[in-house]
Amino acid sequence: AKNYPQITLRVQVDSTRKIAKMILDQSIDIAVVGGNIPDDLQTKLEIESFVEDELCLIIPKSHPFTNKEHKVINKEDLYHLNFITLNSNSTIRKSIDNILIQNNIETKQFNIIMQLNSIEGIKTVVSLGLGAAFVSSSAIEKEIKLKTVEIITIENIRITRTLSIITNRQCYRSKALEFFHNELWMLKSISQ
């Protein structure tokens, strides 16, 4: 935006269905979504697989689970953890819960001791030793480098979702939209 002041950027976070509908009614031009796109909307959208995002279970460095062999736990162990989550009305929280439920993890059985407004807050609280959390792998790169939290693996479960870029199939692509679309792909190639 700084290099191209003539392009107006407005960032919005919402459910995949709402975002897809906004693309179709042309209130937004392009979006990156992580949820399932409803079948009735798929035919009208241009959908490109962008990156695979993994959900990681993070725990404090001091937690007894860090001593487990290969840092692997059973699914049942999840229900004995104290969880830090985003607020229940958060779109990201709903998305995380849906992914976990799709992997036969009963989120309603979680012992949630704290709900916060931000991923940054969650990571800080986990690093202080107060609980565990599920977060996107891309959100904890700094914490893993600094070794402030530990990733623990759930036996036989790898929780991933595909992030997709969506645009309106029927719409004319402006130069600004083409530029932004290309920048997203450039960002992906740099990060890999």
PDB file of N, CA and C in Angstrom, residues 64-151:
ATOM      1  N   PRO A  64       4.631 -31.304  31.798  1.00  0.00           N
ATOM      2  CA  PRO A  64       5.111 -32.699  31.837  1.00  0.00           C
ATOM      3  C   PRO A  64       5.067 -33.411  30.476  1.00  0.00           C
ATOM      4  N   PHE A  65       4.134 -33.015  29.600  1.00  0.00           N
ATOM      5  CA  PHE A  65       4.038 -33.646  28.280  1.00  0.00           C
ATOM      6  C   PHE A  65       5.306 -33.455  27.443  1.00  0.00           C
ATOM      7  N   THR A  66       6.106 -32.432  27.763  1.00  0.00           N
ATOM      8  CA  THR A  66       7.333 -32.213  26.982  1.00  0.00           C
ATOM      9  C   THR A  66       8.343 -33.338  27.210  1.00  0.00           C
ATOM     10  N   ASN A  67       8.142 -34.115  28.283  1.00  0.00           N
ATOM     11  CA  ASN A  67       9.040 -35.251  28.563  1.00  0.00           C
ATOM     12  C   ASN A  67       8.590 -36.538  27.886  1.00  0.00           C
ATOM     13  N   LYS A  68       7.425 -36.508  27.241  1.00  0.00           N
ATOM     14  CA  LYS A  68       6.931 -37.713  26.583  1.00  0.00           C
ATOM     15  C   LYS A  68       7.832 -38.088  25.415  1.00  0.00           C
ATOM     16  N   GLU A  69       7.899 -39.381  25.130  1.00  0.00           N
ATOM     17  CA  GLU A  69       8.748 -39.848  24.030  1.00  0.00           C
ATOM     18  C   GLU A  69       8.276 -39.234  22.716  1.00  0.00           C
ATOM     19  N   HIS A  70       9.213 -38.660  21.981  1.00  0.00           N
ATOM     20  CA  HIS A  70       8.950 -37.982  20.692  1.00  0.00           C
ATOM     21  C   HIS A  70       7.911 -36.863  20.816  1.00  0.00           C
ATOM     22  N   LYS A  71       7.615 -36.447  22.047  1.00  0.00           N
ATOM     23  CA  LYS A  71       6.623 -35.378  22.282  1.00  0.00           C
ATOM     24  C   LYS A  71       5.298 -35.691  21.585  1.00  0.00           C
ATOM     25  N   VAL A  72       4.830 -36.949  21.748  1.00  0.00           N
ATOM     26  CA  VAL A  72       3.564 -37.393  21.156  1.00  0.00           C
ATOM     27  C   VAL A  72       2.589 -37.746  22.270  1.00  0.00           C
ATOM     28  N   ILE A  73       1.335 -37.281  22.133  1.00  0.00           N
ATOM     29  CA  ILE A  73       0.289 -37.623  23.108  1.00  0.00           C
ATOM     30  C   ILE A  73      -0.860 -38.337  22.392  1.00  0.00           C
ATOM     31  N   ASN A  74      -1.721 -38.981  23.147  1.00  0.00           N
ATOM     32  CA  ASN A  74      -2.938 -39.575  22.593  1.00  0.00           C
ATOM     33  C   ASN A  74      -4.030 -38.513  22.531  1.00  0.00           C
ATOM     34  N   LYS A  75      -5.006 -38.764  21.671  1.00  0.00           N
ATOM     35  CA  LYS A  75      -6.120 -37.817  21.549  1.00  0.00           C
ATOM     36  C   LYS A  75      -6.818 -37.609  22.896  1.00  0.00           C
ATOM     37  N   GLU A  76      -6.930 -38.702  23.683  1.00  0.00           N
ATOM     38  CA  GLU A  76      -7.606 -38.619  24.988  1.00  0.00           C
ATOM     39  C   GLU A  76      -6.878 -37.673  25.951  1.00  0.00           C
ATOM     40  N   ASP A  77      -5.554 -37.527  25.765  1.00  0.00           N
ATOM     41  CA  ASP A  77      -4.773 -36.632  26.630  1.00  0.00           C
ATOM     42  C   ASP A  77      -5.242 -35.175  26.512  1.00  0.00           C
ATOM     43  N   LEU A  78      -5.825 -34.837  25.357  1.00  0.00           N
ATOM     44  CA  LEU A  78      -6.278 -33.454  25.124  1.00  0.00           C
ATOM     45  C   LEU A  78      -7.289 -33.015  26.175  1.00  0.00           C
ATOM     46  N   TYR A  79      -8.118 -33.968  26.610  1.00  0.00           N
ATOM     47  CA  TYR A  79      -9.204 -33.620  27.512  1.00  0.00           C
ATOM     48  C   TYR A  79      -8.739 -33.424  28.953  1.00  0.00           C
ATOM     49  N   HIS A  80      -7.424 -33.606  29.176  1.00  0.00           N
ATOM     50  CA  HIS A  80      -6.844 -33.359  30.505  1.00  0.00           C
ATOM     51  C   HIS A  80      -6.019 -32.061  30.536  1.00  0.00           C
ATOM     52  N   LEU A  81      -5.956 -31.383  29.395  1.00  0.00           N
ATOM     53  CA  LEU A  81      -5.201 -30.122  29.319  1.00  0.00           C
ATOM     54  C   LEU A  81      -6.092 -28.944  29.697  1.00  0.00           C
ATOM     55  N   ASN A  82      -5.467 -27.874  30.177  1.00  0.00           N
ATOM     56  CA  ASN A  82      -6.165 -26.589  30.355  1.00  0.00           C
ATOM     57  C   ASN A  82      -5.949 -25.779  29.087  1.00  0.00           C
ATOM     58  N   PHE A  83      -7.033 -25.369  28.449  1.00  0.00           N
ATOM     59  CA  PHE A  83      -6.908 -24.682  27.160  1.00  0.00           C
ATOM     60  C   PHE A  83      -7.115 -23.172  27.259  1.00  0.00           C
ATOM     61  N   ILE A  84      -6.302 -22.468  26.475  1.00  0.00           N
ATOM     62  CA  ILE A  84      -6.472 -21.022  26.262  1.00  0.00           C
ATOM     63  C   ILE A  84      -7.000 -20.882  24.836  1.00  0.00           C
ATOM     64  N   THR A  85      -8.101 -20.174  24.647  1.00  0.00           N
ATOM     65  CA  THR A  85      -8.681 -20.049  23.303  1.00  0.00           C
ATOM     66  C   THR A  85      -9.026 -18.585  23.013  1.00  0.00           C
ATOM     67  N   LEU A  86      -9.395 -18.346  21.769  1.00  0.00           N
ATOM     68  CA  LEU A  86      -9.995 -17.062  21.410  1.00  0.00           C
ATOM     69  C   LEU A  86     -11.431 -17.060  21.911  1.00  0.00           C
ATOM     70  N   ASN A  87     -12.042 -15.887  21.988  1.00  0.00           N
ATOM     71  CA  ASN A  87     -13.439 -15.782  22.412  1.00  0.00           C
ATOM     72  C   ASN A  87     -14.335 -16.624  21.508  1.00  0.00           C
ATOM     73  N   SER A  88     -15.408 -17.162  22.080  1.00  0.00           N
ATOM     74  CA  SER A  88     -16.264 -18.097  21.345  1.00  0.00           C
ATOM     75  C   SER A  88     -16.948 -17.459  20.127  1.00  0.00           C
ATOM     76  N   ASN A  89     -17.080 -16.135  20.101  1.00  0.00           N
ATOM     77  CA  ASN A  89     -17.695 -15.488  18.934  1.00  0.00           C
ATOM     78  C   ASN A  89     -16.683 -15.130  17.849  1.00  0.00           C
ATOM     79  N   SER A  90     -15.415 -15.463  18.078  1.00  0.00           N
ATOM     80  CA  SER A  90     -14.366 -15.164  17.096  1.00  0.00           C
ATOM     81  C   SER A  90     -14.481 -16.088  15.883  1.00  0.00           C
ATOM     82  N   THR A  91     -14.374 -15.504  14.687  1.00  0.00           N
ATOM     83  CA  THR A  91     -14.435 -16.286  13.449  1.00  0.00           C
ATOM     84  C   THR A  91     -13.281 -17.286  13.383  1.00  0.00           C
ATOM     85  N   ILE A  92     -12.092 -16.859  13.820  1.00  0.00           N
ATOM     86  CA  ILE A  92     -10.925 -17.753  13.798  1.00  0.00           C
ATOM     87  C   ILE A  92     -11.144 -18.918  14.764  1.00  0.00           C
ATOM     88  N   ARG A  93     -11.694 -18.636  15.942  1.00  0.00           N
ATOM     89  CA  ARG A  93     -11.993 -19.696  16.923  1.00  0.00           C
ATOM     90  C   ARG A  93     -12.970 -20.715  16.316  1.00  0.00           C
ATOM     91  N   LYS A  94     -14.014 -20.224  15.653  1.00  0.00           N
ATOM     92  CA  LYS A  94     -15.002 -21.124  15.043  1.00  0.00           C
ATOM     93  C   LYS A  94     -14.347 -21.984  13.970  1.00  0.00           C
ATOM     94  N   SER A  95     -13.462 -21.369  13.200  1.00  0.00           N
ATOM     95  CA  SER A  95     -12.751 -22.098  12.143  1.00  0.00           C
ATOM     96  C   SER A  95     -11.868 -23.192  12.736  1.00  0.00           C
ATOM     97  N   ILE A  96     -11.121 -22.858  13.807  1.00  0.00           N
ATOM     98  CA  ILE A  96     -10.257 -23.836  14.479  1.00  0.00           C
ATOM     99  C   ILE A  96     -11.106 -24.980  15.038  1.00  0.00           C
ATOM    100  N   ASP A  97     -12.204 -24.646  15.709  1.00  0.00           N
ATOM    101  CA  ASP A  97     -13.094 -25.667  16.277  1.00  0.00           C
ATOM    102  C   ASP A  97     -13.626 -26.605  15.189  1.00  0.00           C
ATOM    103  N   ASN A  98     -14.019 -26.034  14.054  1.00  0.00           N
ATOM    104  CA  ASN A  98     -14.546 -26.850  12.952  1.00  0.00           C
ATOM    105  C   ASN A  98     -13.499 -27.836  12.436  1.00  0.00           C
ATOM    106  N   ILE A  99     -12.255 -27.360  12.307  1.00  0.00           N
ATOM    107  CA  ILE A  99     -11.175 -28.241  11.821  1.00  0.00           C
ATOM    108  C   ILE A  99     -10.935 -29.375  12.817  1.00  0.00           C
ATOM    109  N   LEU A 100     -10.943 -29.048  14.113  1.00  0.00           N
ATOM    110  CA  LEU A 100     -10.726 -30.062  15.142  1.00  0.00           C
ATOM    111  C   LEU A 100     -11.876 -31.082  15.142  1.00  0.00           C
ATOM    112  N   ILE A 101     -13.101 -30.605  15.012  1.00  0.00           N
ATOM    113  CA  ILE A 101     -14.274 -31.495  14.996  1.00  0.00           C
ATOM    114  C   ILE A 101     -14.204 -32.432  13.790  1.00  0.00           C
ATOM    115  N   GLN A 102     -13.750 -31.904  12.636  1.00  0.00           N
ATOM    116  CA  GLN A 102     -13.591 -32.740  11.435  1.00  0.00           C
ATOM    117  C   GLN A 102     -12.566 -33.854  11.667  1.00  0.00           C
ATOM    118  N   ASN A 103     -11.653 -33.637  12.614  1.00  0.00           N
ATOM    119  CA  ASN A 103     -10.651 -34.645  12.964  1.00  0.00           C
ATOM    120  C   ASN A 103     -11.077 -35.474  14.184  1.00  0.00           C
ATOM    121  N   ASN A 104     -12.400 -35.482  14.439  1.00  0.00           N
ATOM    122  CA  ASN A 104     -12.990 -36.268  15.536  1.00  0.00           C
ATOM    123  C   ASN A 104     -12.434 -35.902  16.910  1.00  0.00           C
ATOM    124  N   ILE A 105     -12.120 -34.613  17.087  1.00  0.00           N
ATOM    125  CA  ILE A 105     -11.693 -34.108  18.394  1.00  0.00           C
ATOM    126  C   ILE A 105     -12.884 -33.356  18.988  1.00  0.00           C
ATOM    127  N   GLU A 106     -13.294 -33.783  20.178  1.00  0.00           N
ATOM    128  CA  GLU A 106     -14.500 -33.227  20.813  1.00  0.00           C
ATOM    129  C   GLU A 106     -14.154 -31.923  21.539  1.00  0.00           C
ATOM    130  N   THR A 107     -14.257 -30.820  20.848  1.00  0.00           N
ATOM    131  CA  THR A 107     -13.880 -29.528  21.440  1.00  0.00           C
ATOM    132  C   THR A 107     -14.772 -29.158  22.628  1.00  0.00           C
ATOM    133  N   LYS A 108     -15.996 -29.684  22.645  1.00  0.00           N
ATOM    134  CA  LYS A 108     -16.909 -29.381  23.771  1.00  0.00           C
ATOM    135  C   LYS A 108     -16.408 -30.000  25.074  1.00  0.00           C
ATOM    136  N   GLN A 109     -15.515 -30.987  24.961  1.00  0.00           N
ATOM    137  CA  GLN A 109     -14.975 -31.637  26.161  1.00  0.00           C
ATOM    138  C   GLN A 109     -13.705 -30.937  26.676  1.00  0.00           C
ATOM    139  N   PHE A 110     -13.224 -29.936  25.944  1.00  0.00           N
ATOM    140  CA  PHE A 110     -12.017 -29.228  26.376  1.00  0.00           C
ATOM    141  C   PHE A 110     -12.272 -28.478  27.682  1.00  0.00           C
ATOM    142  N   ASN A 111     -11.243 -28.463  28.525  1.00  0.00           N
ATOM    143  CA  ASN A 111     -11.299 -27.659  29.755  1.00  0.00           C
ATOM    144  C   ASN A 111     -10.722 -26.275  29.434  1.00  0.00           C
ATOM    145  N   ILE A 112     -11.601 -25.350  29.058  1.00  0.00           N
ATOM    146  CA  ILE A 112     -11.161 -24.001  28.658  1.00  0.00           C
ATOM    147  C   ILE A 112     -11.110 -23.123  29.907  1.00  0.00           C
ATOM    148  N   ILE A 113      -9.896 -22.655  30.234  1.00  0.00           N
ATOM    149  CA  ILE A 113      -9.743 -21.860  31.457  1.00  0.00           C
ATOM    150  C   ILE A 113      -9.660 -20.364  31.183  1.00  0.00           C
ATOM    151  N   MET A 114      -9.441 -20.024  29.908  1.00  0.00           N
ATOM    152  CA  MET A 114      -9.284 -18.594  29.588  1.00  0.00           C
ATOM    153  C   MET A 114      -9.624 -18.358  28.122  1.00  0.00           C
ATOM    154  N   GLN A 115     -10.364 -17.268  27.845  1.00  0.00           N
ATOM    155  CA  GLN A 115     -10.650 -16.864  26.473  1.00  0.00           C
ATOM    156  C   GLN A 115     -10.104 -15.451  26.268  1.00  0.00           C
ATOM    157  N   LEU A 116      -9.320 -15.285  25.209  1.00  0.00           N
ATOM    158  CA  LEU A 116      -8.660 -13.997  24.963  1.00  0.00           C
ATOM    159  C   LEU A 116      -9.064 -13.426  23.610  1.00  0.00           C
ATOM    160  N   ASN A 117      -8.645 -12.185  23.374  1.00  0.00           N
ATOM    161  CA  ASN A 117      -9.024 -11.492  22.134  1.00  0.00           C
ATOM    162  C   ASN A 117      -8.011 -11.621  21.008  1.00  0.00           C
ATOM    163  N   SER A 118      -6.827 -12.178  21.286  1.00  0.00           N
ATOM    164  CA  SER A 118      -5.817 -12.209  20.228  1.00  0.00           C
ATOM    165  C   SER A 118      -4.934 -13.446  20.324  1.00  0.00           C
ATOM    166  N   ILE A 119      -4.393 -13.836  19.164  1.00  0.00           N
ATOM    167  CA  ILE A 119      -3.448 -14.966  19.094  1.00  0.00           C
ATOM    168  C   ILE A 119      -2.184 -14.607  19.878  1.00  0.00           C
ATOM    169  N   GLU A 120      -1.760 -13.336  19.782  1.00  0.00           N
ATOM    170  CA  GLU A 120      -0.553 -12.904  20.515  1.00  0.00           C
ATOM    171  C   GLU A 120      -0.733 -13.120  22.015  1.00  0.00           C
ATOM    172  N   GLY A 121      -1.914 -12.763  22.518  1.00  0.00           N
ATOM    173  CA  GLY A 121      -2.212 -12.961  23.936  1.00  0.00           C
ATOM    174  C   GLY A 121      -2.179 -14.428  24.313  1.00  0.00           C
ATOM    175  N   ILE A 122      -2.731 -15.265  23.461  1.00  0.00           N
ATOM    176  CA  ILE A 122      -2.746 -16.716  23.712  1.00  0.00           C
ATOM    177  C   ILE A 122      -1.318 -17.252  23.807  1.00  0.00           C
ATOM    178  N   LYS A 123      -0.465 -16.864  22.864  1.00  0.00           N
ATOM    179  CA  LYS A 123       0.920 -17.365  22.856  1.00  0.00           C
ATOM    180  C   LYS A 123       1.655 -16.936  24.123  1.00  0.00           C
ATOM    181  N   THR A 124       1.413 -15.707  24.548  1.00  0.00           N
ATOM    182  CA  THR A 124       2.065 -15.205  25.766  1.00  0.00           C
ATOM    183  C   THR A 124       1.625 -16.005  26.981  1.00  0.00           C
ATOM    184  N   VAL A 125       0.314 -16.243  27.101  1.00  0.00           N
ATOM    185  CA  VAL A 125      -0.233 -16.968  28.258  1.00  0.00           C
ATOM    186  C   VAL A 125       0.284 -18.416  28.276  1.00  0.00           C
ATOM    187  N   VAL A 126       0.381 -19.041  27.096  1.00  0.00           N
ATOM    188  CA  VAL A 126       0.937 -20.404  27.026  1.00  0.00           C
ATOM    189  C   VAL A 126       2.398 -20.388  27.464  1.00  0.00           C
ATOM    190  N   SER A 127       3.165 -19.416  26.981  1.00  0.00           N
ATOM    191  CA  SER A 127       4.598 -19.346  27.328  1.00  0.00           C
ATOM    192  C   SER A 127       4.803 -19.104  28.827  1.00  0.00           C
ATOM    193  N   LEU A 128       3.813 -18.488  29.479  1.00  0.00           N
ATOM    194  CA  LEU A 128       3.898 -18.256  30.928  1.00  0.00           C
ATOM    195  C   LEU A 128       3.539 -19.504  31.740  1.00  0.00           C
ATOM    196  N   GLY A 129       3.118 -20.567  31.033  1.00  0.00           N
ATOM    197  CA  GLY A 129       2.878 -21.839  31.715  1.00  0.00           C
ATOM    198  C   GLY A 129       1.455 -22.069  32.167  1.00  0.00           C
ATOM    199  N   LEU A 130       0.505 -21.262  31.649  1.00  0.00           N
ATOM    200  CA  LEU A 130      -0.861 -21.344  32.165  1.00  0.00           C
ATOM    201  C   LEU A 130      -1.772 -22.314  31.427  1.00  0.00           C
ATOM    202  N   GLY A 131      -1.380 -22.785  30.249  1.00  0.00           N
ATOM    203  CA  GLY A 131      -2.253 -23.707  29.521  1.00  0.00           C
ATOM    204  C   GLY A 131      -1.731 -24.034  28.144  1.00  0.00           C
ATOM    205  N   ALA A 132      -2.579 -24.732  27.377  1.00  0.00           N
ATOM    206  CA  ALA A 132      -2.246 -25.161  26.016  1.00  0.00           C
ATOM    207  C   ALA A 132      -3.167 -24.459  25.032  1.00  0.00           C
ATOM    208  N   ALA A 133      -2.796 -24.490  23.740  1.00  0.00           N
ATOM    209  CA  ALA A 133      -3.644 -23.852  22.726  1.00  0.00           C
ATOM    210  C   ALA A 133      -3.376 -24.454  21.358  1.00  0.00           C
ATOM    211  N   PHE A 134      -4.397 -24.381  20.506  1.00  0.00           N
ATOM    212  CA  PHE A 134      -4.226 -24.713  19.097  1.00  0.00           C
ATOM    213  C   PHE A 134      -4.051 -23.411  18.324  1.00  0.00           C
ATOM    214  N   VAL A 135      -2.959 -23.318  17.563  1.00  0.00           N
ATOM    215  CA  VAL A 135      -2.701 -22.119  16.749  1.00  0.00           C
ATOM    216  C   VAL A 135      -2.146 -22.540  15.398  1.00  0.00           C
ATOM    217  N   SER A 136      -2.254 -21.652  14.429  1.00  0.00           N
ATOM    218  CA  SER A 136      -1.700 -21.908  13.104  1.00  0.00           C
ATOM    219  C   SER A 136      -0.175 -21.958  13.179  1.00  0.00           C
ATOM    220  N   SER A 137       0.418 -22.881  12.424  1.00  0.00           N
ATOM    221  CA  SER A 137       1.888 -23.013  12.419  1.00  0.00           C
ATOM    222  C   SER A 137       2.556 -21.706  11.990  1.00  0.00           C
ATOM    223  N   SER A 138       1.898 -20.963  11.092  1.00  0.00           N
ATOM    224  CA  SER A 138       2.495 -19.710  10.611  1.00  0.00           C
ATOM    225  C   SER A 138       2.520 -18.630  11.692  1.00  0.00           C
ATOM    226  N   ALA A 139       1.701 -18.804  12.747  1.00  0.00           N
ATOM    227  CA  ALA A 139       1.618 -17.788  13.808  1.00  0.00           C
ATOM    228  C   ALA A 139       2.660 -17.992  14.901  1.00  0.00           C
ATOM    229  N   ILE A 140       3.394 -19.114  14.859  1.00  0.00           N
ATOM    230  CA  ILE A 140       4.305 -19.406  15.981  1.00  0.00           C
ATOM    231  C   ILE A 140       5.766 -19.561  15.546  1.00  0.00           C
ATOM    232  N   GLU A 141       6.086 -19.076  14.351  1.00  0.00           N
ATOM    233  CA  GLU A 141       7.467 -19.206  13.864  1.00  0.00           C
ATOM    234  C   GLU A 141       8.463 -18.548  14.820  1.00  0.00           C
ATOM    235  N   LYS A 142       8.126 -17.353  15.295  1.00  0.00           N
ATOM    236  CA  LYS A 142       9.014 -16.621  16.214  1.00  0.00           C
ATOM    237  C   LYS A 142       9.168 -17.375  17.533  1.00  0.00           C
ATOM    238  N   GLU A 143       8.041 -17.866  18.067  1.00  0.00           N
ATOM    239  CA  GLU A 143       8.065 -18.567  19.360  1.00  0.00           C
ATOM    240  C   GLU A 143       8.877 -19.859  19.288  1.00  0.00           C
ATOM    241  N   ILE A 144       8.816 -20.544  18.147  1.00  0.00           N
ATOM    242  CA  ILE A 144       9.584 -21.795  17.985  1.00  0.00           C
ATOM    243  C   ILE A 144      11.078 -21.472  17.926  1.00  0.00           C
ATOM    244  N   LYS A 145      11.428 -20.410  17.188  1.00  0.00           N
ATOM    245  CA  LYS A 145      12.841 -19.993  17.117  1.00  0.00           C
ATOM    246  C   LYS A 145      13.369 -19.602  18.492  1.00  0.00           C
ATOM    247  N   LEU A 146      12.545 -18.856  19.241  1.00  0.00           N
ATOM    248  CA  LEU A 146      12.965 -18.386  20.567  1.00  0.00           C
ATOM    249  C   LEU A 146      12.771 -19.444  21.656  1.00  0.00           C
ATOM    250  N   LYS A 147      12.127 -20.556  21.266  1.00  0.00           N
ATOM    251  CA  LYS A 147      11.883 -21.672  22.207  1.00  0.00           C
ATOM    252  C   LYS A 147      11.093 -21.236  23.445  1.00  0.00           C
ATOM    253  N   THR A 148      10.063 -20.416  23.209  1.00  0.00           N
ATOM    254  CA  THR A 148       9.227 -19.971  24.335  1.00  0.00           C
ATOM    255  C   THR A 148       8.057 -20.924  24.584  1.00  0.00           C
ATOM    256  N   VAL A 149       7.711 -21.728  23.551  1.00  0.00           N
ATOM    257  CA  VAL A 149       6.663 -22.746  23.705  1.00  0.00           C
ATOM    258  C   VAL A 149       7.155 -24.040  23.060  1.00  0.00           C
ATOM    259  N   GLU A 150       6.413 -25.103  23.309  1.00  0.00           N
ATOM    260  CA  GLU A 150       6.751 -26.412  22.746  1.00  0.00           C
ATOM    261  C   GLU A 150       5.575 -26.899  21.906  1.00  0.00           C
ATOM    262  N   ILE A 151       5.878 -27.482  20.741  1.00  0.00           N
ATOM    263  CA  ILE A 151       4.814 -28.109  19.939  1.00  0.00           C
ATOM    264  C   ILE A 151       4.723 -29.568  20.351  1.00  0.00           C
TER     265      ILE A 151
END
